[in-house]
Amino acid sequence: MPLIVMCGFPSSGKTRRANEIKDYFEKNTERKVHIVGDGTMRIEKNTVYAESPREKNVRGSLKAEVERKINKEDIVILDSLNYIKGYRYELFCLIKHTQTPHCVVYCLTSVEVSSAWNSSREPKEQYTQEILDALVLRFEAPDSRNRWDSPLFTIQQEDTLPFDGISDAVFKRKAPPPNQSTLSQPLSSTNFLYELDKVTQEVLMAILNAQKTSIPGDLITVPGTTDKISF
């Protein structure tokens, strides 16, 4: 399924925008739309984002939930901070593996606006100011020059969402081609371990024999290939 990754400061309007996107696609398409995020996972934000190990576990849980819901028909919206570029790259690898398009929606606000919106929430829904400030400092803004952040839609406070552009990004673009690291590898044959051990022994013997006659800089032929390695 197409994946839409929300991104932005804490209290920057991500959930509101995610719901707007969900409503649009439910009204204009016959596809199911799933929102996965801090809210749906009932995350205690001030507890989770105060400790790196807990935050890492939550990111893993969110990614796993996205992966469970992936297919080629429905839409998944990941409504979380998604502020670490390495994490957004992991999500990009996930959609490459599943062969489905994606895009990033960046809710751009100032620190002052985010703080004001945070203060206007119900007390139990608020970030503490200490947590909010720390997350803002750690935030790595998306960059459309990075393939894992592209296509990128940057939305400011008063902007209307570019629904047509988002729709084209997830429905009309081709999925990124898988690379070797994201391709499913074929099952090994039953004698795989035997063959692996046999080849390993041949390579080791070639190296041991070369030690007897070779000097540093000599090239050694690797058994079973035309490749040579420097001794």
Coordinates of N, CA and C in Angstrom, one line a residue:
M1 N 0.8 -1.2 0.0 CA 0.0 0.0 0.0 C 0.9 1.2 0.0
P2 N 0.4 2.3 -0.6 CA 1.2 3.6 -0.5 C 1.4 4.0 1.0
L3 N 2.5 4.5 1.3 CA 2.8 5.0 2.6 C 3.0 6.5 2.6
I4 N 2.3 7.2 3.5 CA 2.4 8.6 3.7 C 3.1 8.8 5.1
V5 N 4.2 9.4 5.1 CA 5.0 9.6 6.3 C 4.8 11.1 6.7
M6 N 4.2 11.3 7.9 CA 4.0 12.6 8.5 C 5.3 12.9 9.2
C7 N 5.7 14.2 9.3 CA 6.9 14.6 9.9 C 6.8 16.0 10.4
G8 N 7.4 16.3 11.5 CA 7.3 17.7 12.0 C 7.7 17.8 13.5
F9 N 7.8 19.0 14.0 CA 8.0 19.2 15.5 C 6.8 18.6 16.3
P10 N 7.0 18.4 17.5 CA 5.9 18.0 18.4 C 4.8 19.1 18.3
S11 N 3.6 18.8 18.3 CA 2.5 19.8 18.3 C 2.6 20.7 17.1
S12 N 2.8 20.1 15.9 CA 2.9 20.9 14.7 C 1.7 20.7 13.8
G13 N 0.7 20.0 14.2 CA -0.5 19.8 13.4 C -0.5 18.5 12.6
K14 N 0.5 17.6 12.9 CA 0.6 16.3 12.1 C -0.7 15.5 12.1
T15 N -1.2 15.3 13.3 CA -2.4 14.5 13.4 C -3.6 15.1 12.7
R16 N -3.8 16.4 12.8 CA -4.9 17.1 12.1 C -4.7 16.9 10.6
R17 N -3.5 17.0 10.1 CA -3.3 16.9 8.7 C -3.4 15.4 8.2
A18 N -3.0 14.5 9.1 CA -3.2 13.1 8.8 C -4.7 12.7 8.6
N19 N -5.5 13.3 9.5 CA -6.9 13.0 9.4 C -7.5 13.7 8.2
E20 N -7.0 14.9 7.8 CA -7.5 15.5 6.6 C -7.2 14.6 5.4
I21 N -6.0 14.1 5.3 CA -5.6 13.2 4.2 C -6.5 11.9 4.2
K22 N -6.7 11.4 5.4 CA -7.5 10.2 5.5 C -8.9 10.4 5.0
D23 N -9.5 11.6 5.4 CA -10.9 11.9 5.0 C -11.0 12.1 3.5
Y24 N -9.9 12.7 2.9 CA -9.9 13.0 1.5 C -9.9 11.7 0.7
F25 N -9.0 10.8 1.0 CA -8.9 9.5 0.3 C -10.2 8.6 0.5
E26 N -10.7 8.7 1.7 CA -11.9 7.9 1.9 C -13.1 8.4 1.1
K27 N -13.2 9.7 0.9 CA -14.3 10.3 0.2 C -14.1 10.2 -1.4
N28 N -12.8 10.2 -1.8 CA -12.5 10.2 -3.2 C -12.0 8.9 -3.8
T29 N -11.8 7.9 -3.0 CA -11.3 6.7 -3.5 C -12.1 5.6 -2.8
E30 N -11.9 4.3 -3.3 CA -12.5 3.2 -2.6 C -11.5 2.4 -1.7
R31 N -10.4 3.1 -1.5 CA -9.3 2.4 -0.7 C -9.5 2.6 0.8
K32 N -9.1 1.6 1.5 CA -9.0 1.7 3.0 C -7.8 2.6 3.4
V33 N -8.0 3.4 4.4 CA -6.9 4.2 4.9 C -6.7 3.9 6.4
H34 N -5.4 3.5 6.7 CA -5.0 3.2 8.1 C -4.1 4.3 8.6
I35 N -4.4 4.8 9.8 CA -3.5 5.7 10.5 C -2.7 4.9 11.6
V36 N -1.4 4.9 11.5 CA -0.6 4.3 12.5 C 0.2 5.4 13.2
G37 N 0.2 5.5 14.5 CA 0.9 6.6 15.1 C 0.9 6.5 16.6
D38 N 1.5 7.6 17.2 CA 1.6 7.6 18.7 C 0.2 7.5 19.3
G39 N -0.8 8.1 18.7 CA -2.1 8.1 19.3 C -2.7 6.7 19.2
T40 N -2.6 6.1 18.1 CA -3.2 4.7 17.9 C -2.5 3.7 18.8
M41 N -1.3 3.9 19.1 CA -0.5 3.0 19.9 C -0.6 3.3 21.4
R42 N -1.3 4.4 21.7 CA -1.5 4.9 23.1 C -0.1 5.1 23.8
I43 N 0.7 5.8 23.2 CA 2.1 6.1 23.7 C 2.0 7.2 24.7
E44 N 2.7 6.9 25.9 CA 2.9 7.9 26.9 C 4.1 8.8 26.5
K45 N 3.8 9.9 25.7 CA 4.9 10.6 25.1 C 6.0 11.1 26.0
N46 N 5.6 11.6 27.2 CA 6.6 12.2 28.1 C 7.5 11.1 28.7
T47 N 7.0 9.9 28.8 CA 7.8 8.8 29.3 C 8.7 8.2 28.2
V48 N 8.1 8.0 27.0 CA 8.8 7.4 25.9 C 9.9 8.3 25.4
Y49 N 9.6 9.6 25.2 CA 10.6 10.4 24.6 C 11.7 11.0 25.6
A50 N 11.5 10.6 26.8 CA 12.5 11.0 27.9 C 13.7 10.0 27.9
E51 N 13.5 8.8 27.3 CA 14.5 7.8 27.4 C 14.8 7.2 26.0
S52 N 16.0 7.2 25.6 CA 16.3 6.7 24.3 C 16.0 5.3 24.0
P53 N 16.2 4.3 24.9 CA 15.8 2.9 24.7 C 14.3 2.7 24.5
R54 N 13.5 3.4 25.3 CA 12.1 3.3 25.1 C 11.6 3.9 23.8
E55 N 12.2 5.0 23.4 CA 11.9 5.7 22.2 C 12.2 4.8 21.0
K56 N 13.4 4.1 21.1 CA 13.8 3.2 20.0 C 12.8 2.0 19.9
N57 N 12.4 1.5 21.0 CA 11.4 0.4 21.0 C 10.1 0.8 20.4
V58 N 9.7 2.1 20.6 CA 8.4 2.6 20.1 C 8.6 2.7 18.6
R59 N 9.7 3.3 18.1 CA 9.9 3.4 16.7 C 9.8 2.0 16.0
G60 N 10.4 1.0 16.6 CA 10.4 -0.3 16.1 C 9.0 -0.9 16.0
S61 N 8.2 -0.6 17.1 CA 6.8 -1.0 17.1 C 5.9 -0.3 16.0
L62 N 6.2 1.0 15.8 CA 5.5 1.7 14.7 C 5.8 1.1 13.4
K63 N 7.1 0.9 13.1 CA 7.5 0.4 11.9 C 6.9 -1.0 11.6
A64 N 6.9 -1.9 12.7 CA 6.3 -3.2 12.6 C 4.9 -3.2 12.2
E65 N 4.2 -2.2 12.8 CA 2.7 -2.1 12.6 C 2.5 -1.6 11.1
V66 N 3.3 -0.7 10.6 CA 3.2 -0.3 9.2 C 3.4 -1.5 8.3
E67 N 4.5 -2.3 8.6 CA 4.8 -3.4 7.8 C 3.7 -4.5 7.8
R68 N 3.0 -4.6 9.0 CA 1.9 -5.6 9.0 C 0.7 -5.2 8.1
K69 N 0.5 -3.9 8.0 CA -0.7 -3.4 7.3 C -0.4 -3.2 5.8
I70 N 0.9 -3.4 5.4 CA 1.2 -3.1 4.0 C 0.6 -4.1 3.0
N71 N 0.0 -3.6 2.0 CA -0.4 -4.4 0.8 C -0.3 -3.4 -0.4
K72 N -0.8 -3.8 -1.5 CA -0.7 -2.9 -2.7 C -1.9 -2.2 -3.0
E73 N -2.9 -2.2 -2.1 CA -4.2 -1.6 -2.3 C -4.5 -0.4 -1.4
D74 N -4.3 -0.6 -0.1 CA -4.7 0.4 0.9 C -3.7 1.4 1.1
I75 N -4.0 2.4 1.9 CA -3.1 3.5 2.2 C -2.8 3.5 3.7
V76 N -1.5 3.6 4.0 CA -1.1 3.8 5.4 C -0.5 5.2 5.7
I77 N -1.0 5.8 6.7 CA -0.4 7.1 7.1 C 0.3 6.9 8.4
L78 N 1.6 7.2 8.5 CA 2.4 7.1 9.7 C 2.4 8.4 10.4
D79 N 1.6 8.6 11.4 CA 1.5 9.8 12.1 C 2.3 9.8 13.4
S80 N 3.5 10.2 13.2 CA 4.5 10.3 14.4 C 5.5 11.4 14.1
L81 N 6.4 11.6 15.0 CA 7.4 12.7 14.8 C 8.3 12.4 13.5
N82 N 8.7 11.1 13.4 CA 9.6 10.7 12.3 C 10.7 11.7 12.0
Y83 N 11.3 12.2 13.1 CA 12.3 13.3 13.0 C 13.7 12.8 12.8
I84 N 14.0 11.5 12.8 CA 15.3 11.1 12.5 C 15.4 10.6 11.1
K85 N 16.4 11.2 10.4 CA 16.5 10.8 8.9 C 16.8 9.4 8.7
G86 N 17.6 8.8 9.6 CA 17.9 7.4 9.5 C 16.7 6.5 9.6
Y87 N 15.7 6.9 10.4 CA 14.5 6.2 10.6 C 13.6 6.3 9.3
R88 N 13.6 7.5 8.7 CA 12.9 7.7 7.5 C 13.5 6.9 6.4
Y89 N 14.8 6.7 6.4 CA 15.5 5.8 5.4 C 15.1 4.4 5.6
E90 N 14.9 3.9 6.9 CA 14.5 2.6 7.1 C 13.1 2.4 6.5
L91 N 12.2 3.4 6.7 CA 10.9 3.3 6.1 C 10.9 3.2 4.6
F92 N 11.9 4.0 4.0 CA 12.1 3.9 2.6 C 12.5 2.5 2.1
C93 N 13.4 1.9 2.8 CA 13.8 0.5 2.5 C 12.6 -0.4 2.6
L94 N 11.7 -0.2 3.6 CA 10.5 -1.0 3.7 C 9.6 -0.9 2.5
I95 N 9.4 0.3 2.0 CA 8.5 0.4 0.8 C 9.2 -0.1 -0.4
K96 N 10.5 0.0 -0.5 CA 11.2 -0.6 -1.6 C 11.0 -2.1 -1.6
H97 N 11.1 -2.7 -0.5 CA 10.9 -4.1 -0.3 C 9.5 -4.6 -0.7
T98 N 8.5 -3.8 -0.4 CA 7.1 -4.1 -0.7 C 6.7 -3.6 -2.0
Q99 N 7.6 -2.8 -2.7 CA 7.3 -2.3 -4.0 C 6.0 -1.5 -4.1
T100 N 6.0 -0.4 -3.2 CA 4.9 0.5 -3.2 C 5.4 1.9 -3.1
P101 N 4.7 2.9 -3.6 CA 5.2 4.3 -3.5 C 5.0 4.9 -2.1
H102 N 5.7 6.0 -1.9 CA 5.5 6.7 -0.6 C 5.7 8.2 -0.9
C103 N 5.4 9.0 0.1 CA 5.7 10.4 0.1 C 5.9 10.9 1.6
V104 N 6.4 12.1 1.8 CA 6.6 12.7 3.1 C 5.8 14.0 3.2
V105 N 5.0 14.1 4.2 CA 4.3 15.4 4.4 C 4.9 16.1 5.7
Y106 N 5.6 17.2 5.5 CA 6.3 17.9 6.5 C 5.5 19.1 7.0
C107 N 5.0 19.0 8.2 CA 4.3 20.1 8.9 C 5.2 21.1 9.5
L108 N 5.5 22.1 8.7 CA 6.5 23.1 9.1 C 5.9 24.2 10.0
T109 N 6.4 24.3 11.2 CA 6.0 25.3 12.2 C 7.2 25.9 12.9
S110 N 7.1 27.0 13.5 CA 8.1 27.6 14.3 C 8.1 26.9 15.7
V111 N 9.2 27.1 16.4 CA 9.2 26.6 17.8 C 8.1 27.2 18.6
E112 N 7.9 28.5 18.4 CA 7.0 29.3 19.2 C 5.5 28.8 18.9
V113 N 5.2 28.6 17.7 CA 3.9 28.1 17.3 C 3.6 26.7 17.9
S114 N 4.6 25.8 17.8 CA 4.5 24.5 18.4 C 4.3 24.5 19.9
S115 N 5.0 25.4 20.5 CA 4.9 25.5 22.0 C 3.5 26.1 22.4
A116 N 3.0 27.0 21.6 CA 1.7 27.6 21.9 C 0.6 26.5 21.7
W117 N 0.7 25.8 20.6 CA -0.3 24.7 20.3 C -0.2 23.6 21.4
N118 N 1.0 23.3 21.8 CA 1.2 22.3 22.9 C 0.5 22.8 24.2
S119 N 0.7 24.1 24.5 CA 0.1 24.6 25.7 C -1.4 24.6 25.7
S120 N -2.0 24.7 24.5 CA -3.5 24.7 24.4 C -4.1 23.4 24.5
R121 N -3.4 22.3 24.5 CA -3.9 21.0 24.6 C -4.4 20.7 26.1
E122 N -5.2 19.6 26.2 CA -5.5 19.1 27.5 C -4.2 18.7 28.2
P123 N -4.1 19.0 29.5 CA -2.8 18.7 30.2 C -2.3 17.3 30.0
K124 N -3.1 16.3 30.0 CA -2.6 14.9 29.8 C -2.1 14.7 28.4
E125 N -2.5 15.6 27.4 CA -2.0 15.4 26.0 C -0.8 16.2 25.7
Q126 N -0.3 17.0 26.7 CA 0.8 18.0 26.4 C 2.1 17.3 26.6
Y127 N 3.1 17.7 25.8 CA 4.5 17.4 26.0 C 5.0 18.4 27.2
T128 N 5.8 17.9 28.0 CA 6.5 18.9 28.9 C 7.4 19.8 28.1
Q129 N 7.6 21.0 28.6 CA 8.4 21.9 27.8 C 9.8 21.4 27.7
E130 N 10.3 20.6 28.7 CA 11.7 20.1 28.6 C 11.8 19.0 27.4
I131 N 10.7 18.2 27.3 CA 10.7 17.1 26.3 C 10.6 17.8 24.9
L132 N 9.7 18.8 24.8 CA 9.4 19.5 23.6 C 10.7 20.1 23.1
D133 N 11.4 20.8 24.0 CA 12.6 21.5 23.6 C 13.7 20.5 23.1
A134 N 13.8 19.4 23.8 CA 14.8 18.4 23.5 C 14.5 17.8 22.1
L135 N 13.2 17.5 21.8 CA 12.9 16.9 20.5 C 13.1 17.9 19.4
V136 N 12.9 19.2 19.6 CA 13.1 20.2 18.6 C 14.6 20.3 18.3
L137 N 15.4 20.2 19.3 CA 16.9 20.2 19.1 C 17.4 19.0 18.3
R138 N 16.7 17.9 18.5 CA 17.2 16.6 17.8 C 16.6 16.5 16.4
F139 N 15.6 17.4 16.1 CA 14.9 17.2 14.8 C 15.8 17.4 13.6
E140 N 15.7 16.4 12.7 CA 16.4 16.4 11.4 C 15.4 16.6 10.3
A141 N 15.3 17.8 9.8 CA 14.3 18.2 8.8 C 14.5 17.4 7.5
P142 N 13.4 17.0 6.9 CA 13.5 16.3 5.6 C 14.0 17.2 4.5
D143 N 14.6 16.5 3.6 CA 15.3 17.2 2.4 C 14.9 16.5 1.2
S144 N 14.2 17.2 0.2 CA 13.8 16.6 -1.0 C 14.9 16.0 -1.9
R145 N 16.1 16.4 -1.6 CA 17.3 15.9 -2.3 C 17.6 14.5 -1.9
N146 N 17.1 14.1 -0.8 CA 17.3 12.7 -0.3 C 16.1 11.8 -0.9
R147 N 16.5 10.7 -1.5 CA 15.4 9.9 -2.1 C 14.4 9.4 -1.1
W148 N 14.9 9.2 0.2 CA 13.9 8.7 1.2 C 13.0 9.8 1.7
D149 N 13.3 11.1 1.4 CA 12.4 12.2 1.7 C 11.6 12.7 0.5
S150 N 11.6 12.0 -0.6 CA 11.0 12.5 -1.8 C 10.0 11.5 -2.3
P151 N 8.9 12.0 -2.8 CA 8.4 13.4 -2.9 C 8.1 14.0 -1.5
L152 N 8.4 15.3 -1.4 CA 8.3 16.0 -0.1 C 7.2 17.1 -0.3
F153 N 6.2 17.1 0.6 CA 5.2 18.2 0.6 C 5.4 18.9 1.9
T154 N 5.8 20.2 1.8 CA 6.0 21.0 3.0 C 4.8 21.9 3.2
I155 N 4.2 21.7 4.4 CA 2.9 22.4 4.7 C 3.1 23.4 5.8
Q156 N 2.8 24.6 5.6 CA 2.9 25.6 6.7 C 1.5 25.8 7.3
Q157 N 1.5 26.5 8.4 CA 0.3 26.6 9.3 C -1.0 26.9 8.6
E158 N -1.0 27.9 7.6 CA -2.3 28.3 7.0 C -2.5 27.6 5.6
D159 N -1.6 26.7 5.2 CA -1.7 26.1 3.9 C -2.8 25.1 3.8
T160 N -3.3 25.0 2.6 CA -4.3 23.9 2.3 C -3.5 22.7 1.8
L161 N -3.8 21.5 2.2 CA -3.0 20.4 1.8 C -3.1 20.2 0.2
P162 N -2.1 19.9 -0.5 CA -2.1 19.7 -1.9 C -2.6 18.2 -2.2
F163 N -3.9 18.0 -2.0 CA -4.4 16.6 -2.1 C -4.1 16.0 -3.5
D164 N -4.2 16.8 -4.6 CA -4.0 16.2 -5.9 C -2.5 15.8 -6.0
G165 N -1.6 16.6 -5.5 CA -0.2 16.2 -5.6 C 0.1 15.0 -4.7
I166 N -0.4 14.9 -3.6 CA -0.2 13.7 -2.7 C -0.8 12.5 -3.4
S167 N -2.0 12.6 -4.0 CA -2.6 11.5 -4.7 C -1.7 11.0 -5.8
D168 N -1.2 12.0 -6.6 CA -0.4 11.6 -7.7 C 0.9 10.9 -7.2
A169 N 1.4 11.4 -6.1 CA 2.7 10.8 -5.6 C 2.5 9.4 -5.2
V170 N 1.4 9.0 -4.6 CA 1.2 7.7 -4.1 C 0.5 6.7 -5.1
F171 N -0.1 7.3 -6.1 CA -0.9 6.4 -7.0 C -0.3 6.4 -8.5
K172 N 0.4 7.5 -8.9 CA 0.8 7.6 -10.3 C 2.3 7.4 -10.4
R173 N 3.0 7.5 -9.3 CA 4.5 7.2 -9.4 C 4.8 5.7 -9.3
K174 N 5.8 5.3 -10.0 CA 6.3 4.0 -9.8 C 7.0 3.8 -8.5
A175 N 6.8 2.6 -8.0 CA 7.5 2.3 -6.7 C 9.0 2.2 -7.0
P176 N 9.9 2.7 -6.0 CA 11.3 2.6 -6.2 C 11.8 1.1 -6.4
P177 N 12.7 0.9 -7.3 CA 13.1 -0.5 -7.6 C 13.9 -1.0 -6.4
P178 N 13.6 -2.3 -6.1 CA 14.3 -2.9 -5.0 C 15.8 -3.1 -5.3
N179 N 16.7 -3.0 -4.3 CA 18.1 -3.3 -4.5 C 18.4 -4.7 -3.8
Q180 N 19.6 -5.1 -3.9 CA 20.0 -6.4 -3.4 C 19.7 -6.6 -1.9
S181 N 19.8 -5.5 -1.2 CA 19.6 -5.6 0.3 C 18.1 -5.8 0.7
T182 N 17.2 -5.3 -0.2 CA 15.8 -5.4 0.1 C 15.1 -6.5 -0.6
L183 N 15.8 -7.2 -1.5 CA 15.2 -8.4 -2.2 C 15.1 -9.6 -1.3
S184 N 14.0 -10.3 -1.4 CA 13.9 -11.6 -0.7 C 14.9 -12.6 -1.3
Q185 N 15.7 -13.2 -0.5 CA 16.6 -14.2 -1.1 C 16.0 -15.5 -1.2
P186 N 16.3 -16.3 -2.2 CA 15.8 -17.6 -2.4 C 16.2 -18.5 -1.3
L187 N 15.4 -19.5 -1.0 CA 15.7 -20.5 0.1 C 16.9 -21.3 -0.4
S188 N 17.8 -21.6 0.6 CA 19.0 -22.3 0.3 C 18.6 -23.8 0.1
S189 N 19.4 -24.5 -0.7 CA 19.3 -25.9 -0.9 C 19.6 -26.7 0.4
T190 N 19.2 -27.9 0.5 CA 19.4 -28.7 1.7 C 20.9 -28.9 2.0
N191 N 21.7 -28.9 1.0 CA 23.2 -29.2 1.2 C 24.0 -27.9 1.2
F192 N 23.3 -26.8 1.6 CA 23.9 -25.5 1.5 C 25.1 -25.4 2.5
L193 N 24.9 -25.9 3.7 CA 26.0 -25.8 4.7 C 27.2 -26.7 4.3
Y194 N 26.9 -27.8 3.7 CA 28.0 -28.7 3.2 C 28.8 -28.0 2.1
E195 N 28.1 -27.4 1.2 CA 28.8 -26.6 0.1 C 29.5 -25.4 0.6
L196 N 28.9 -24.7 1.6 CA 29.6 -23.6 2.2 C 30.9 -24.0 2.9
D197 N 30.8 -25.1 3.6 CA 32.0 -25.6 4.3 C 33.1 -26.0 3.3
K198 N 32.7 -26.7 2.2 CA 33.6 -27.2 1.2 C 34.3 -26.0 0.6
V199 N 33.6 -25.0 0.2 CA 34.2 -23.8 -0.5 C 35.1 -23.1 0.5
T200 N 34.7 -23.0 1.8 CA 35.5 -22.3 2.8 C 36.9 -23.0 3.0
Q201 N 36.8 -24.3 3.0 CA 38.0 -25.1 3.2 C 39.0 -24.9 2.0
E202 N 38.4 -24.9 0.8 CA 39.2 -24.7 -0.4 C 39.9 -23.4 -0.4
V203 N 39.2 -22.3 0.0 CA 39.8 -21.0 0.1 C 40.9 -20.9 1.2
L204 N 40.6 -21.6 2.3 CA 41.6 -21.6 3.4 C 42.9 -22.3 3.0
M205 N 42.7 -23.5 2.3 CA 43.9 -24.2 1.8 C 44.7 -23.5 0.8
A206 N 44.0 -22.7 -0.1 CA 44.7 -21.9 -1.1 C 45.6 -20.9 -0.4
I207 N 45.0 -20.3 0.7 CA 45.8 -19.2 1.4 C 46.9 -19.8 2.1
L208 N 46.7 -21.0 2.8 CA 47.8 -21.6 3.5 C 48.9 -22.1 2.6
N209 N 48.6 -22.6 1.5 CA 49.6 -23.0 0.5 C 50.4 -21.8 0.0
A210 N 49.7 -20.7 -0.2 CA 50.3 -19.5 -0.8 C 51.3 -19.0 0.2
Q211 N 51.0 -19.1 1.5 CA 51.9 -18.6 2.6 C 53.3 -19.3 2.5
K212 N 53.4 -20.5 1.9 CA 54.6 -21.2 1.9 C 55.5 -20.7 0.8
T213 N 54.9 -20.2 -0.3 CA 55.7 -19.8 -1.5 C 55.6 -18.3 -1.9
S214 N 54.6 -17.6 -1.3 CA 54.4 -16.3 -1.8 C 55.1 -15.3 -0.9
I215 N 55.2 -14.1 -1.4 CA 55.7 -12.9 -0.7 C 54.7 -11.8 -0.7
P216 N 54.7 -10.9 0.3 CA 53.7 -9.8 0.3 C 53.6 -9.1 -1.0
G217 N 52.4 -8.9 -1.5 CA 52.2 -8.3 -2.8 C 51.8 -9.2 -3.9
D218 N 52.1 -10.6 -3.7 CA 51.7 -11.6 -4.7 C 50.2 -11.7 -4.8
L219 N 49.7 -12.0 -6.0 CA 48.2 -12.2 -6.2 C 47.9 -13.7 -6.1
I220 N 46.9 -14.0 -5.3 CA 46.4 -15.4 -5.1 C 45.1 -15.6 -5.8
T221 N 44.9 -16.6 -6.6 CA 43.7 -16.9 -7.2 C 42.7 -17.6 -6.2
V222 N 41.5 -17.0 -6.2 CA 40.5 -17.6 -5.3 C 39.9 -18.8 -5.9
P223 N 39.9 -20.0 -5.3 CA 39.3 -21.2 -5.9 C 37.9 -21.0 -6.4
G224 N 37.6 -21.5 -7.6 CA 36.2 -21.4 -8.1 C 35.9 -20.1 -8.7
T225 N 36.8 -19.1 -8.8 CA 36.5 -17.9 -9.4 C 37.7 -17.4 -10.2
T226 N 37.6 -16.3 -11.0 CA 38.7 -15.8 -11.7 C 39.3 -14.6 -10.9
D227 N 38.7 -14.3 -9.7 CA 39.2 -13.2 -8.9 C 40.5 -13.5 -8.2
K228 N 41.3 -12.5 -8.0 CA 42.6 -12.7 -7.3 C 42.6 -11.7 -6.1
I229 N 43.3 -12.1 -5.1 CA 43.4 -11.2 -3.9 C 44.9 -11.0 -3.7
S230 N 45.2 -9.9 -3.1 CA 46.6 -9.6 -2.8 C 47.1 -10.2 -1.5
F231 N 48.2 -10.9 -1.5 CA 48.7 -11.6 -0.4 C 49.4 -10.6 0.6

